[in-house]
Amino acid sequence: MARGEQETGTRILGIESSCDETAAAVVVDGRTILSSVVASQIDIHRKYGGVVPELASREHLRQIVPVVREAMEQAGLRYDELDAIGVTQGPGLVGSLLVGITYGKALAEALSKPLIAVNHLEGHIHAAFLEAFQGGETPRLPAVCLIVSGGHTVLYEVNAAAGGDAEPPDDYSQSRGRAEMGFSNAGPLQKQNALGRMPVPQSALAYRKLGQTRDDAAGEAYDKVAKLLGLGYPGGPILDRLAAAAGNVAAPVRFGPTKTRGNALDFSFSGLKTAVLYHLREHSEYNEEIQKRQALLETGHRKFEELLPICSAQTLGLVREFQNAVVRDLVERTLSAAEECGVGTILVSGGVAANRQLRKVFEERAGKAGLKVFFPSPALSTDNAAMIAAAAYARFAGGIFADVTLNAMASLPLA
Ligand code: KG4
Ligand code: ZN
């Protein structure tokens, strides 16, 4: 993008540190990504089979300054050319969140720029919009959004917020005294999109929670099953590829649909994980190859090409059946939600949204039902700061700012 165009838009630096990724990005007008830098801590947490909070915050501390600097360099901007700083307030690990929040506050204060608190889940929702904007598309509202990651599996109805027209304040200092800590929705600021055709909501959206997991998140189930099978951490990417490699091998077991009492739009994945555990316990023939894979992982060999040769047809069949069950549950409940809410748009976001089978089945099923489905690219599906900067822009447009009292909230709700 030419420098001139950058200068006309609102440039927001987004900072994300809620879990095990230190990320910073600069996004213009909530739609044009100038830079997006993600420092993953996977190598640090891998040997523990999950994120260790104390190690995560220590690593965020090490990474935050170079990651932000890199994002600014890639964007080709000076700090004083920013219009605002957006930072994840929660949900997430408190110690990790505090690193990003403290740095964001310090930058905002030092530069006299507005500070914007972003809900991580709202960031994931904006990732789907951000991706659509890159392709010149605009998801129509209302929509149903499935956020599916290692920490969350939740369904929301997403709507343009009701209320009057809010404009970004001309003079930021005037609005500072009215800084808001909460997440009440601002009125929708309807702007013309780049093509000047369809009005798109670029202000705060309104959310209604429709269902959520009662136990494990879907990504957590992937990670736990991969651990049981000696396939390393994180589990999603490797199980995704092994399931695809399974082809038509015989199914060693079948997993039925999960029923949840009460809200039919709630999810549950711990039963499936336990079913895999029991299946492995009952079939000792899996043991030898699991041990071989664990030994390979310990020597640092964890690539798909290295692990595939020591996966029997039985293991591949098991992985495929596990993934079929997860994908079926996610797709069925999301489609039911879309039908119940009478929406024409489905948004799918979060780390598990990178899953190829999930994307394929969603496309097929949504297409048949006459629904349009939007996914972020894999890089925008997993935790990143571009989605935080995009969500921050909506709050900037609505004049919703935070101040130096901003604090981390481990369980910050979205709705
Ligand atoms: O959104 P994310 O980066 O972090 C949070 O948990 O917030 O998601 C990470 C999760 C992990 O559980 C990982 O196993 C899963 O997303 N994941 C996948 C795939 N890629 C990542 N799950 C299934 N298929 C994938 N291709
Ligand atoms: Zn996330």
mmCIF file of C-alpha atoms and ligand atoms in Angstrom, residues 16 18-19 21 91 120-121 124 147-152 350-351 381-384 387, ligand 2:
data_model
loop_
_atom_site.group_PDB
_atom_site.id
_atom_site.type_symbol
_atom_site.label_atom_id
_atom_site.label_comp_id
_atom_site.label_asym_id
_atom_site.label_seq_id
_atom_site.Cartn_x
_atom_site.Cartn_y
_atom_site.Cartn_z
ATOM 1 C CA GLU A 16 -2.096 -9.798 22.056
ATOM 2 C CA SER A 18 -3.575 -13.781 26.381
ATOM 3 C CA CYS A 19 -2.116 -17.275 26.079
ATOM 4 C CA GLU A 21 1.540 -16.230 21.574
ATOM 5 C CA PRO A 91 -10.204 -13.771 28.692
ATOM 6 C CA HIS A 120 -9.987 -11.721 22.907
ATOM 7 C CA LEU A 121 -13.163 -13.453 21.711
ATOM 8 C CA HIS A 124 -11.523 -13.859 16.948
ATOM 9 C CA ILE A 147 -15.200 -19.640 18.028
ATOM 10 C CA VAL A 148 -13.312 -22.878 18.339
ATOM 11 C CA SER A 149 -9.804 -22.993 19.791
ATOM 12 C CA GLY A 150 -7.696 -24.606 22.502
ATOM 13 C CA GLY A 151 -9.390 -22.518 25.166
ATOM 14 C CA HIS A 152 -12.878 -21.882 23.772
ATOM 15 C CA GLY A 350 -10.105 -19.754 16.403
ATOM 16 C CA GLY A 351 -7.220 -22.219 16.079
ATOM 17 C CA SER A 381 -7.471 -18.271 12.771
ATOM 18 C CA THR A 382 -4.886 -18.900 15.480
ATOM 19 C CA ASP A 383 -4.062 -16.194 18.013
ATOM 20 C CA ASN A 384 -2.728 -13.030 16.394
ATOM 21 C CA MET A 387 -7.659 -9.382 14.906
HETATM 22 ZN ZN ZN B 2 -7.636 -17.427 20.931
#
